[in-house]
Short mmCIF file of C-alpha atoms in Angstrom, two decimals:
data_model
loop_
_atom_site.label_atom_id
_atom_site.label_comp_id
_atom_site.label_asym_id
_atom_site.label_seq_id
_atom_site.Cartn_x
_atom_site.Cartn_y
_atom_site.Cartn_z
CA MET A 236 25.39 93.04 100.76
CA THR A 237 28.84 92.28 99.93
CA ARG A 238 30.81 93.50 97.12
CA GLU A 239 31.87 90.95 94.69
CA THR A 240 35.91 90.47 94.88
CA THR A 241 37.53 90.41 91.70
CA THR A 242 41.11 90.29 90.29
CA ALA A 243 42.21 93.54 88.62
CA SER A 244 40.68 92.61 85.62
CA GLY A 245 37.37 91.35 86.93
CA VAL A 246 37.78 87.82 87.22
CA PRO A 247 35.62 86.88 89.93
CA LEU A 248 37.37 85.49 93.18
CA PRO A 249 35.88 82.98 95.59
CA PRO A 250 36.85 83.32 99.50
CA PHE A 251 38.77 79.99 98.78
CA VAL A 252 39.56 78.23 95.50
CA GLY A 253 39.52 74.33 95.69
CA PRO A 254 39.79 71.65 93.10
CA GLU A 255 35.78 71.84 91.97
CA ASP A 256 36.92 75.52 90.70
CA VAL A 257 39.31 74.29 88.16
CA ALA A 258 37.55 72.73 84.96
CA PRO A 259 38.25 69.08 84.13
CA GLY A 260 40.92 68.20 81.83
CA LEU A 261 43.63 70.11 83.78
CA ALA A 262 46.39 67.65 82.83
CA GLU A 263 45.80 67.91 78.82
CA ARG A 264 45.89 72.12 79.22
CA LEU A 265 48.92 72.18 81.43
CA GLY A 266 51.26 69.14 79.55
CA GLU A 267 54.75 69.16 80.92
CA PRO A 268 57.31 72.06 80.84
CA GLY A 269 59.12 72.15 77.65
CA GLY A 270 56.23 70.45 76.11
CA PHE A 271 52.95 71.33 74.18
CA PRO A 272 50.87 73.46 74.89
CA PHE A 273 53.62 75.10 76.94
CA THR A 274 51.28 76.14 79.96
CA ARG A 275 54.14 75.32 82.28
CA GLY A 276 57.05 77.21 80.41
CA ILE A 277 59.19 76.86 77.33
CA ARG A 278 61.67 74.44 78.47
CA PRO A 279 61.72 71.33 80.66
CA THR A 280 64.06 73.01 83.55
CA MET A 281 63.36 76.36 82.65
CA TYR A 282 66.12 78.57 84.30
CA ARG A 283 68.02 75.55 85.68
CA GLU A 284 68.53 75.22 82.01
CA ARG A 285 69.32 78.96 81.20
CA PRO A 286 68.39 82.18 83.33
CA TRP A 287 66.18 84.51 81.75
CA THR A 288 68.37 87.59 80.31
CA ILE A 289 68.64 90.50 82.51
CA ARG A 290 68.08 93.69 80.46
CA GLN A 291 67.66 96.84 81.97
CA LEU A 292 66.24 99.76 80.29
CA ALA A 293 68.52 102.46 79.34
CA GLY A 294 68.69 105.54 77.24
CA PHE A 295 69.07 109.37 77.75
CA GLY A 296 70.91 112.50 76.29
CA THR A 297 73.34 111.74 73.28
CA ALA A 298 74.77 108.27 72.12
CA ARG A 299 78.15 109.12 74.28
CA ASP A 300 75.93 109.48 77.33
CA THR A 301 74.05 106.62 77.01
CA ASN A 302 77.11 104.39 76.03
CA VAL A 303 78.54 104.88 79.54
CA ARG A 304 75.13 103.64 81.27
CA TYR A 305 75.16 100.51 79.06
CA ARG A 306 78.72 99.74 80.02
CA MET A 307 78.03 100.45 83.73
CA LEU A 308 74.95 98.05 83.26
CA LEU A 309 77.32 95.18 81.47
CA ASP A 310 80.02 95.82 84.10
CA GLY A 311 77.18 95.15 86.87
CA GLY A 312 75.86 92.09 85.68
CA SER A 313 73.35 93.00 82.85
CA THR A 314 73.14 90.23 80.40
CA GLY A 315 71.82 92.10 77.17
CA ILE A 316 71.19 95.92 76.30
CA ASN A 317 67.61 97.05 76.26
CA GLY A 318 67.98 100.61 74.98
CA VAL A 319 65.21 103.27 74.42
CA PHE A 320 65.26 106.10 71.83
CA ASP A 321 63.68 109.64 72.76
CA TYR A 322 60.89 110.47 71.40
CA PRO A 323 62.00 112.59 68.22
CA SER A 324 63.87 109.51 67.14
CA LEU A 325 60.97 107.12 67.96
CA ARG A 326 58.98 109.27 65.69
CA ALA A 327 61.79 109.80 62.84
CA PHE A 328 61.94 113.45 63.47
CA ASP A 329 65.67 114.98 63.46
CA SER A 330 66.87 116.66 66.42
CA ASP A 331 66.88 120.20 64.92
CA GLU A 332 63.25 119.91 63.84
CA PRO A 333 61.47 122.67 65.87
CA ARG A 334 58.97 120.69 67.30
CA ALA A 335 61.61 118.10 68.48
CA GLY A 336 63.60 120.38 70.55
CA ALA A 337 62.33 120.07 73.88
CA ASP A 338 62.31 116.45 73.91
CA VAL A 339 65.83 115.96 72.52
CA GLY A 340 67.50 113.34 74.70
CA ARG A 341 64.80 113.09 77.28
CA GLY A 342 63.10 110.05 77.67
CA GLY A 343 65.85 108.05 75.83
CA VAL A 344 68.84 108.61 73.76
CA ALA A 345 68.94 111.06 70.71
CA VAL A 346 69.75 109.24 67.40
CA ASP A 347 69.76 111.04 63.70
CA VAL A 348 72.46 109.48 61.77
CA ARG A 349 74.34 105.97 61.29
CA ASP A 350 77.41 107.99 63.11
CA ASP A 351 75.24 108.03 66.38
CA PHE A 352 74.98 104.42 66.36
CA ASP A 353 79.08 104.27 65.91
CA VAL A 354 79.14 106.12 69.48
CA LEU A 355 76.08 104.21 70.88
CA PHE A 356 77.93 100.70 70.78
CA LYS A 357 81.29 101.72 71.03
CA GLY A 358 83.37 99.00 72.66
CA ILE A 359 80.57 96.64 73.02
CA PRO A 360 80.91 93.32 71.55
CA LEU A 361 77.72 92.98 69.44
CA ASP A 362 78.76 89.31 68.29
CA GLU A 363 78.24 88.37 72.21
CA VAL A 364 75.72 90.83 73.73
CA SER A 365 72.37 90.61 72.58
CA VAL A 366 70.55 94.18 71.65
CA SER A 367 66.97 95.30 72.18
CA LEU A 368 66.28 98.35 70.18
CA VAL A 369 63.12 99.82 71.89
CA SER A 370 62.25 101.51 68.41
CA SER A 371 58.57 101.07 69.00
CA GLN A 372 57.35 102.63 66.20
CA PRO A 373 57.72 101.27 62.47
CA ILE A 374 58.54 104.84 61.18
CA GLY A 375 61.54 104.97 63.11
CA ALA A 376 62.17 101.30 63.53
CA VAL A 377 62.82 100.74 60.10
CA ALA A 378 65.85 103.29 60.01
CA HIS A 379 67.35 102.56 63.28
CA LEU A 380 67.73 99.00 62.45
CA ALA A 381 69.72 100.03 58.93
CA MET A 382 71.83 102.36 60.90
CA PHE A 383 72.50 99.79 63.43
CA VAL A 384 73.49 97.30 60.96
CA ARG A 385 75.42 99.59 58.99
CA SER A 386 77.38 100.76 62.01
CA ALA A 387 78.10 97.16 63.31
CA GLU A 388 79.51 96.20 59.63
CA ARG A 389 81.69 99.25 59.99
CA GLN A 390 83.05 97.97 63.31
CA GLY A 391 83.71 94.38 61.64
CA PHE A 392 80.39 92.36 62.81
CA ASP A 393 78.55 90.07 60.49
CA ARG A 394 74.89 91.13 60.30
CA ARG A 395 74.08 87.69 60.49
CA ARG A 396 75.70 87.14 63.80
CA LEU A 397 73.70 90.21 65.40
CA ALA A 398 71.39 88.92 68.01
CA GLY A 399 68.62 91.04 69.57
CA THR A 400 64.97 92.37 68.88
CA SER A 401 63.45 95.45 67.31
CA GLN A 402 60.30 96.51 69.17
CA ASN A 403 58.70 97.72 65.88
CA ASP A 404 54.80 97.55 67.00
CA PHE A 405 52.25 99.40 64.65
CA LEU A 406 49.88 99.67 67.47
CA MET A 407 52.57 102.15 69.15
CA GLU A 408 52.59 104.69 66.46
CA THR A 409 48.40 104.09 65.97
CA ALA A 410 46.89 103.63 69.34
CA ILE A 411 49.37 104.34 72.00
CA THR A 412 51.67 107.45 71.88
CA ILE A 413 49.58 109.64 69.73
CA ALA A 414 51.61 112.15 68.02
CA PRO A 415 51.57 114.57 65.26
CA GLU A 416 51.79 112.99 61.59
CA ALA A 417 51.38 109.48 62.51
CA LEU A 418 51.49 106.90 59.61
CA PRO A 419 47.79 105.18 59.08
CA PRO A 420 47.72 101.98 60.51
CA ALA A 421 47.79 100.02 57.38
CA GLY A 422 51.10 101.80 56.33
CA SER A 423 52.78 101.48 59.60
CA PHE A 424 51.97 97.72 59.86
CA ARG A 425 53.44 97.53 56.23
CA LEU A 426 56.65 99.11 57.48
CA ALA A 427 56.85 96.76 60.65
CA CYS A 428 56.56 93.64 58.38
CA ASP A 429 58.95 94.93 55.84
CA LEU A 430 61.57 94.98 58.42
CA ALA A 431 60.33 91.57 59.60
CA ASP A 432 60.66 90.41 55.89
CA PHE A 433 64.11 91.62 55.50
CA ALA A 434 65.36 90.05 59.04
CA LEU A 435 64.01 86.72 58.57
CA ARG A 436 66.11 86.97 54.92
CA GLU A 437 69.19 88.64 56.62
CA MET A 438 69.36 88.46 60.19
CA PRO A 439 69.10 84.80 61.49
CA ARG A 440 69.39 85.69 64.97
CA TRP A 441 67.13 88.86 65.07
CA ASN A 442 63.68 89.04 66.27
CA PRO A 443 62.11 91.64 64.23
CA VAL A 444 58.72 92.10 65.86
CA SER A 445 58.25 92.48 69.64
CA VAL A 446 54.46 93.03 70.09
CA SER A 447 54.23 95.82 72.73
CA GLY A 448 51.54 94.24 75.29
CA TYR A 449 53.42 96.22 77.67
CA ASN A 450 52.49 99.70 76.32
CA TYR A 451 48.93 98.32 75.99
CA ARG A 452 48.72 97.77 79.45
CA GLU A 453 50.55 101.00 80.24
CA ALA A 454 48.00 102.73 78.31
CA GLY A 455 45.12 101.45 80.24
CA ALA A 456 44.66 97.66 79.30
CA ASP A 457 43.92 95.19 81.75
CA ALA A 458 45.22 91.73 81.72
CA THR A 459 42.88 90.62 79.41
CA LEU A 460 42.91 93.08 76.84
CA GLU A 461 46.75 93.08 77.12
CA MET A 462 46.62 89.42 76.17
CA ALA A 463 43.98 89.83 73.21
CA LEU A 464 46.11 92.53 71.54
CA CYS A 465 49.04 90.76 71.90
CA LEU A 466 47.54 87.77 70.13
CA ALA A 467 45.68 89.66 67.60
CA HIS A 468 48.72 91.45 66.64
CA GLY A 469 51.14 88.58 66.63
CA GLN A 470 48.78 86.59 64.66
CA ALA A 471 48.35 89.58 61.87
CA VAL A 472 52.29 89.84 61.50
CA ALA A 473 52.58 85.93 61.19
CA ARG A 474 49.72 85.55 58.62
CA GLU A 475 51.45 88.78 56.66
CA LEU A 476 54.96 87.01 56.77
CA VAL A 477 53.39 83.53 55.35
CA ARG A 478 51.52 85.82 52.62
CA ARG A 479 55.08 87.08 51.73
CA GLY A 480 56.57 83.47 51.19
CA HIS A 481 58.08 82.67 54.52
CA ARG A 482 57.61 79.08 56.04
CA PRO A 483 55.24 79.04 59.02
CA GLU A 484 58.21 77.51 60.94
CA ALA A 485 60.53 80.20 60.04
CA ALA A 486 58.21 83.14 60.44
CA LEU A 487 56.60 82.16 63.99
CA SER A 488 59.99 81.25 65.24
CA ARG A 489 60.85 85.08 65.11
CA ILE A 490 58.11 86.87 66.49
CA SER A 491 58.50 87.92 70.08
CA PHE A 492 56.27 89.55 72.73
CA PHE A 493 56.81 92.12 75.35
CA LEU A 494 54.42 92.33 78.34
CA CYS A 495 53.88 94.01 81.60
CA ALA A 496 54.11 92.80 85.11
CA HIS A 497 51.48 94.39 86.97
CA ASN A 498 50.24 94.68 90.48
CA ASP A 499 47.69 91.46 90.78
CA PHE A 500 50.39 88.91 91.56
CA PHE A 501 48.56 85.66 90.61
CA GLU A 502 46.63 87.10 87.95
CA GLU A 503 49.78 88.25 86.33
CA VAL A 504 51.32 84.73 86.40
CA ALA A 505 48.46 83.20 85.23
CA LYS A 506 48.29 85.59 82.28
CA TYR A 507 51.84 84.45 80.98
CA ARG A 508 50.77 80.64 81.33
CA ALA A 509 47.56 81.40 79.32
CA LEU A 510 49.14 83.35 76.62
CA ARG A 511 51.72 80.31 75.92
CA ARG A 512 49.17 77.78 75.45
CA MET A 513 46.75 80.02 73.58
CA TRP A 514 49.72 80.51 71.37
CA ALA A 515 50.75 77.14 71.00
CA ARG A 516 47.27 76.19 70.03
CA TRP A 517 46.81 78.68 67.55
CA VAL A 518 49.90 77.95 65.90
CA ARG A 519 48.87 74.40 65.37
CA ASP A 520 45.30 74.89 64.28
CA GLU A 521 46.16 77.71 62.10
CA PHE A 522 49.28 76.44 60.04
CA GLY A 523 49.67 72.63 61.12
CA VAL A 524 52.84 73.67 62.53
CA THR A 525 54.25 71.05 65.26
CA ASP A 526 58.00 72.14 65.24
CA PRO A 527 58.03 73.16 69.08
CA ARG A 528 60.30 75.90 68.35
CA ALA A 529 57.75 77.64 66.11
CA GLN A 530 55.06 77.18 68.82
CA LEU A 531 56.75 79.00 71.50
CA PHE A 532 55.38 82.15 72.79
CA ARG A 533 58.68 84.09 73.78
CA TYR A 534 58.62 87.12 75.50
CA HIS A 535 60.35 89.88 77.82
CA VAL A 536 58.53 91.43 80.60
CA GLN A 537 58.86 94.95 82.39
CA THR A 538 57.60 95.92 85.52
CA SER A 539 54.92 98.60 85.44
CA GLY A 540 55.60 101.97 85.29
CA VAL A 541 52.42 103.51 85.96
CA THR A 542 52.07 101.65 89.35
CA ASN A 543 55.07 103.41 90.59
CA ALA A 544 54.34 106.33 93.07
CA ALA A 545 56.16 109.47 93.09
CA ARG A 546 55.28 110.03 96.79
CA HIS A 547 57.43 107.43 99.17
CA ALA A 548 59.53 106.47 95.94
CA HIS A 549 61.44 104.12 97.72
CA VAL A 550 58.15 101.75 98.34
CA ASN A 551 58.45 101.20 94.20
CA ILE A 552 61.64 98.90 94.92
CA ALA A 553 59.00 96.68 96.72
CA ARG A 554 56.53 96.88 93.96
CA SER A 555 58.98 95.88 91.11
CA ALA A 556 60.40 93.16 93.07
CA LEU A 557 56.94 91.70 93.61
CA GLN A 558 56.06 92.19 89.85
CA GLY A 559 59.52 90.86 88.90
CA LEU A 560 58.87 87.65 90.92
CA ALA A 561 55.50 87.43 88.97
CA ALA A 562 57.10 87.54 85.52
CA VAL A 563 59.83 84.74 87.01
CA CYS A 564 57.01 82.54 88.18
CA GLY A 565 55.21 82.85 84.99
CA GLY A 566 58.00 81.76 82.99
CA THR A 567 59.51 85.11 81.38
CA GLN A 568 62.68 84.74 78.91
CA SER A 569 64.00 88.10 79.83
CA LEU A 570 63.27 90.71 82.38
CA HIS A 571 63.67 94.70 82.94
CA LEU A 572 62.98 96.21 86.69
CA ASN A 573 62.19 99.78 86.79
CA GLY A 574 64.44 102.04 88.90
CA TYR A 575 62.56 103.33 91.80
CA ASP A 576 62.67 106.87 90.78
CA GLU A 577 61.09 106.30 87.44
CA ALA A 578 57.85 108.12 88.47
CA VAL A 579 59.90 111.39 88.62
CA CYS A 580 63.21 111.10 86.48
CA ILE A 581 65.23 109.13 84.28
CA PRO A 582 66.64 106.41 86.70
CA SER A 583 69.65 107.59 88.64
CA GLU A 584 72.90 105.20 88.48
CA HIS A 585 71.71 104.02 92.15
CA ALA A 586 68.51 103.48 91.28
CA ALA A 587 69.36 101.48 88.07
CA LEU A 588 71.92 99.52 89.99
CA THR A 589 69.49 98.58 92.80
CA ALA A 590 66.95 97.51 90.12
CA LEU A 591 69.67 95.25 88.66
CA ARG A 592 70.76 93.84 92.06
CA THR A 593 66.79 92.97 92.79
CA GLN A 594 66.94 90.73 89.85
CA HIS A 595 70.06 89.40 91.15
CA VAL A 596 68.49 88.54 94.23
CA LEU A 597 65.53 87.06 92.58
CA LEU A 598 67.60 84.69 90.68
CA HIS A 599 70.29 83.42 93.36
CA GLU A 600 68.43 84.06 96.60
CA THR A 601 64.57 83.32 96.57
CA GLY A 602 64.72 79.67 94.85
CA VAL A 603 62.02 80.17 92.59
CA ALA A 604 64.71 79.90 89.62
CA LYS A 605 65.16 76.07 90.70
CA VAL A 606 62.02 74.44 89.32
CA ALA A 607 59.80 75.13 86.56
CA ASP A 608 56.44 76.49 86.99
CA PRO A 609 56.78 76.79 90.44
CA LEU A 610 53.11 77.88 90.99
CA GLY A 611 51.66 75.35 88.81
CA GLY A 612 48.88 73.04 90.42
CA SER A 613 47.51 75.89 92.83
CA HIS A 614 43.80 75.66 92.22
CA LEU A 615 44.04 79.51 92.25
CA VAL A 616 46.68 79.72 89.69
CA GLU A 617 44.89 77.35 87.40
CA TYR A 618 41.49 78.89 88.02
CA LEU A 619 42.85 82.48 87.05
CA THR A 620 44.99 80.75 83.90
CA ASP A 621 41.38 79.09 82.42
CA SER A 622 39.41 82.27 83.38
CA LEU A 623 41.82 84.69 81.38
CA GLU A 624 42.23 82.20 78.52
CA HIS A 625 38.28 82.46 78.24
CA ARG A 626 38.08 86.10 78.79
CA ALA A 627 40.92 86.76 76.27
CA ALA A 628 39.46 84.51 73.56
CA GLU A 629 36.05 86.33 73.69
CA VAL A 630 37.87 89.48 72.93
CA LEU A 631 39.98 88.00 69.91
CA ARG A 632 36.64 87.22 68.39
CA VAL A 633 35.50 90.61 68.40
CA ILE A 634 38.65 91.84 66.96
CA ASP A 635 38.32 89.19 64.51
CA GLY A 636 34.68 90.42 63.75
CA LEU A 637 36.01 93.96 63.04
CA GLY A 638 38.43 92.40 60.37
CA GLY A 639 41.62 92.06 62.41
CA VAL A 640 43.60 94.12 64.64
CA VAL A 641 44.74 96.77 61.84
CA ALA A 642 40.92 97.64 61.22
CA ALA A 643 39.97 97.75 64.66
CA THR A 644 42.55 100.22 64.86
CA GLU A 645 41.50 102.36 61.88
CA ARG A 646 37.84 101.97 63.12
CA GLY A 647 38.89 103.41 66.43
CA TRP A 648 37.82 100.24 68.69
CA VAL A 649 41.31 99.81 70.13
CA HIS A 650 41.44 103.44 71.02
CA SER A 651 38.13 103.21 72.77
CA GLU A 652 38.78 100.00 74.73
CA LEU A 653 41.87 101.49 75.95
CA ALA A 654 40.18 104.79 77.15
CA SER A 655 37.35 102.99 78.97
CA THR A 656 39.75 100.47 80.57
CA ALA A 657 42.12 103.32 81.59
CA TYR A 658 39.15 105.43 82.93
CA ALA A 659 37.84 102.58 84.75
CA ASP A 660 41.08 102.12 86.79
CA GLN A 661 41.69 105.63 87.46
CA MET A 662 38.24 106.06 89.04
CA ALA A 663 38.82 103.12 91.18
CA ILE A 664 41.86 104.82 92.55
CA GLU A 665 39.94 107.97 92.83
CA THR A 666 37.24 106.39 94.82
CA GLY A 667 39.24 104.33 97.09
CA ASP A 668 37.96 101.14 95.55
CA SER A 669 41.46 100.30 94.51
CA LEU A 670 44.26 101.32 97.11
CA VAL A 671 47.50 102.57 96.32
CA VAL A 672 50.27 103.03 98.90
CA GLY A 673 51.33 106.87 99.06
CA VAL A 674 48.42 107.79 96.53
CA ASN A 675 45.06 107.06 98.41
CA THR A 676 45.97 105.20 101.47
CA HIS A 677 48.97 105.55 104.00
CA LEU A 678 49.71 109.04 103.22
CA ASP A 679 51.14 109.69 106.71
CA GLY A 680 55.06 110.50 107.17
CA ASP A 681 57.39 112.73 105.43
CA ASP A 682 58.26 112.00 101.98
CA GLU A 683 62.01 111.04 101.70
CA GLU A 684 64.53 113.34 99.65
CA MET A 685 65.63 111.75 96.30
CA ALA A 686 68.82 112.71 94.62
CA LEU A 687 66.93 113.32 91.19
CA PHE A 688 68.97 112.26 88.33
CA GLU A 689 70.10 115.30 85.71
CA LEU A 690 70.01 114.96 82.20
CA PRO A 691 73.39 116.05 80.50
CA SER A 692 73.17 119.42 79.18
CA GLY A 693 73.75 120.29 75.59
CA SER A 694 72.22 117.36 73.94
CA LEU A 695 70.43 119.44 71.51
CA GLU A 696 73.14 121.46 70.69
CA ARG A 697 75.57 118.45 69.97
CA GLN A 698 72.84 116.88 68.06
CA THR A 699 72.25 119.85 65.82
CA ALA A 700 75.95 120.51 65.09
CA GLN A 701 76.56 116.75 64.13
CA LEU A 702 73.72 117.02 61.76
CA GLU A 703 75.06 120.07 60.14
CA ALA A 704 78.26 118.45 59.73
CA VAL A 705 76.86 115.38 58.09
CA ARG A 706 74.80 117.51 55.67
CA ALA A 707 77.83 119.36 55.01
CA ARG A 708 80.09 116.37 54.37
CA ARG A 709 77.85 114.06 52.40
CA ASP A 710 76.93 114.03 48.78
CA ALA A 711 73.75 115.79 48.27
CA ARG A 712 72.96 114.20 45.05
CA ALA A 713 73.69 110.82 46.50
CA ALA A 714 71.39 111.39 49.47
CA SER A 715 68.59 112.86 47.25
CA ALA A 716 69.03 109.36 44.65
CA ALA A 717 68.90 107.03 47.61
CA LEU A 718 65.67 108.95 49.17
CA ARG A 719 63.85 108.61 45.73
CA ALA A 720 64.54 104.92 45.67
CA VAL A 721 63.08 104.48 48.90
CA ALA A 722 60.06 106.40 47.72
CA GLU A 723 59.70 104.12 44.70
CA ALA A 724 59.83 100.91 46.71
CA CYS A 725 56.76 102.73 48.77
CA ARG A 726 54.99 103.13 45.73
CA ASP A 727 55.78 99.94 44.15
CA GLY A 728 55.24 97.79 47.22
CA ARG A 729 58.66 96.51 47.46
CA ASN A 730 60.33 96.05 50.46
CA THR A 731 61.81 99.30 51.90
CA MET A 732 64.58 97.93 54.12
CA PRO A 733 67.37 97.56 50.97
CA PRO A 734 66.69 101.03 49.68
CA VAL A 735 66.80 102.72 53.45
CA LEU A 736 70.03 100.45 53.91
CA ALA A 737 71.44 102.18 50.80
CA ALA A 738 69.94 105.94 52.03
CA VAL A 739 71.95 105.08 55.45
CA ASP A 740 75.02 104.80 53.40
CA ALA A 741 74.36 108.03 51.79
CA ASP A 742 74.24 109.73 55.24
CA VAL A 743 70.40 110.12 54.90
CA THR A 744 68.88 111.37 58.30
CA LEU A 745 66.25 109.63 60.09
CA GLY A 746 64.40 113.00 59.79
CA GLU A 747 64.58 112.76 56.02
CA LEU A 748 63.48 109.02 55.69
CA GLY A 749 60.50 109.94 58.40
CA GLY A 750 59.13 112.74 56.06
CA LEU A 751 59.36 110.78 53.06
CA PHE A 752 57.25 107.92 54.59
CA ARG A 753 54.83 110.53 55.83
CA ASP A 754 54.84 111.72 52.27
CA GLU A 755 54.46 108.47 50.60
CA LEU A 756 52.16 106.20 53.03
CA GLY A 757 50.11 109.58 54.30
CA ARG A 758 49.47 110.82 57.61
CA TRP A 759 46.61 109.77 59.41
CA GLU A 760 43.70 111.59 61.70
CA PHE A 761 43.06 109.72 65.04
CA PRO A 762 39.60 108.66 65.26
CA LEU A 763 37.54 110.39 68.08
CA TRP A 764 35.28 108.31 70.05
#
C-alpha cells in the first residue's frame, strides 16, 4: 500500500491537482491584488509599487560592535535595521547579574542603560531608517522602547517621526523561550498591551506589536499551528486595545506579524495568502471595519533557522534563497535571509553580505517582483491555500474554546501542542521519512571549512564597567522614586510606559525594571505536560 503524500504540515497531496480539487467560489476568495480579502497581496502592483524592505538581522557584543554591523548592512543595501538583543537583555537582566554573565553579547547585543542606545544608533538617521527592535519578551520590550525613544530624542529626533516595530510578544516569554522568573501570561500580555497603547497615542509610525509566528514555528509548530497562534494572538491584542479606548481602525492598522519561511515551498506561499484573507475577514466580521488599511495583514518574514544544517553549511545558501523566494511569491512586506553559517555561529560578515546579496538577486534578477501574486491561480496553490485556511480555523476554534490565547497558555495547551509537533518533526527526520541533505541523506564528501565568526572579547567587562559608572553618577533617590512610580502603575492598572520613560531619565537600569516587574506582576511556574 502506497503511503499518503502530504505537505510538511499534513495536508494530503494528490499526484496531480486540477480544477476539480479547488472549491467553487474561487473568485470571491481571491479578489484582486490590493482589494478585499487581500489573498493576492496588499497592494495592486505589489513590488512594482514598493519593494519589500530588506531587513537583515544583526546584533552581538556591545552596542559599539553592533553599530558597526548596522552601518555595514545599510551601506551594503539594507533598507531597514533589524536589531536583536542578547538573552539577558531580552529577559531584562543586567549584564552583571550572576546568571547573565555567560550570555552577555551572545546571540544579540547587550544593552543595560539608555547610554547603550546612544551608541547603538550613533550616526544612523532615525527619521529615515525604520528600526525593528527584536525585543521579543514584553518584560524587556517596554524598557527597550523607552530607552530607544529617550536616546533618539537626545539626538534630536521627534518620537512621532520614529518608524519601526517592537516585536513585543507575550508568548515568547511564556511559551517559547522558557527562562527563569518569567512573568505570568496575563502579566506579560498586559505589558505588551501597555507598550502598544502608548505607541498608538505617542508614536504614529511605530508598529508596537509584531506577533512572532516565526518563533512559534522554530519551536516546533507546523504551518497550521503557526497560523492559528498568530491569528489568535493578534485578535487578543486588537480586542484589548479596543477595550482600552482605541478605535478599531487605529488599533488594527498598527498590529503586525513576523512569520517563518520554511522548506515546503508551495505550502509556505499558500500560508501567507490564507493568513491575509483570514485576518481581513475577521476584522470585517468582528468590528465591522471596512477601511482597507485596517484590514491588512502586514508581516515580516525570516528564513528558517532550524532548517539550516551545520554540515555542508554552504548548502544553507540554497535553502535560504528558496525560502526567501516563497516569502516573496507569497507577498511579504519585509524579509531577512539567514546567513549560511548561522547553524554554528553568529553570521560572519561574508555570510551576512551573501544573504543580503541573495535578497538583491531575488529582487532584481528573478522577475518575481514584476507582478503581484505570481503563483495565484495555480490549482496546487489555491488548493493548499483553502486547505490551510480550513485547518487553521479549526485550531482557532479550539483556542477560543479554551478562553483565548492567554488562557490557553496558562493551561499549558500551547506548550503541549508545540512539544507534540516538534517531536513529530524530529522523529520524521530520525526515521528518514523527512530527508535533510547533510543530516540524514547525501552525507558523502568532506565537509567544507568555514571561517567562524569570533565574538568580540570583553563584552561582559565593558558592560559591567558601564553599569558601575551609571550607578555612581545618578541621583540614587531619584532612581528609587522613579522605580516606586513604576510599581504604583503596576498596582493601579495604569499604563507602565510613562513612568518607565521617567525611570530611564533617572538612569534606572534594564535589570532594575525587570526585577520590579517580576516583583509586582509575579513569577510563573511553567505548566508540565
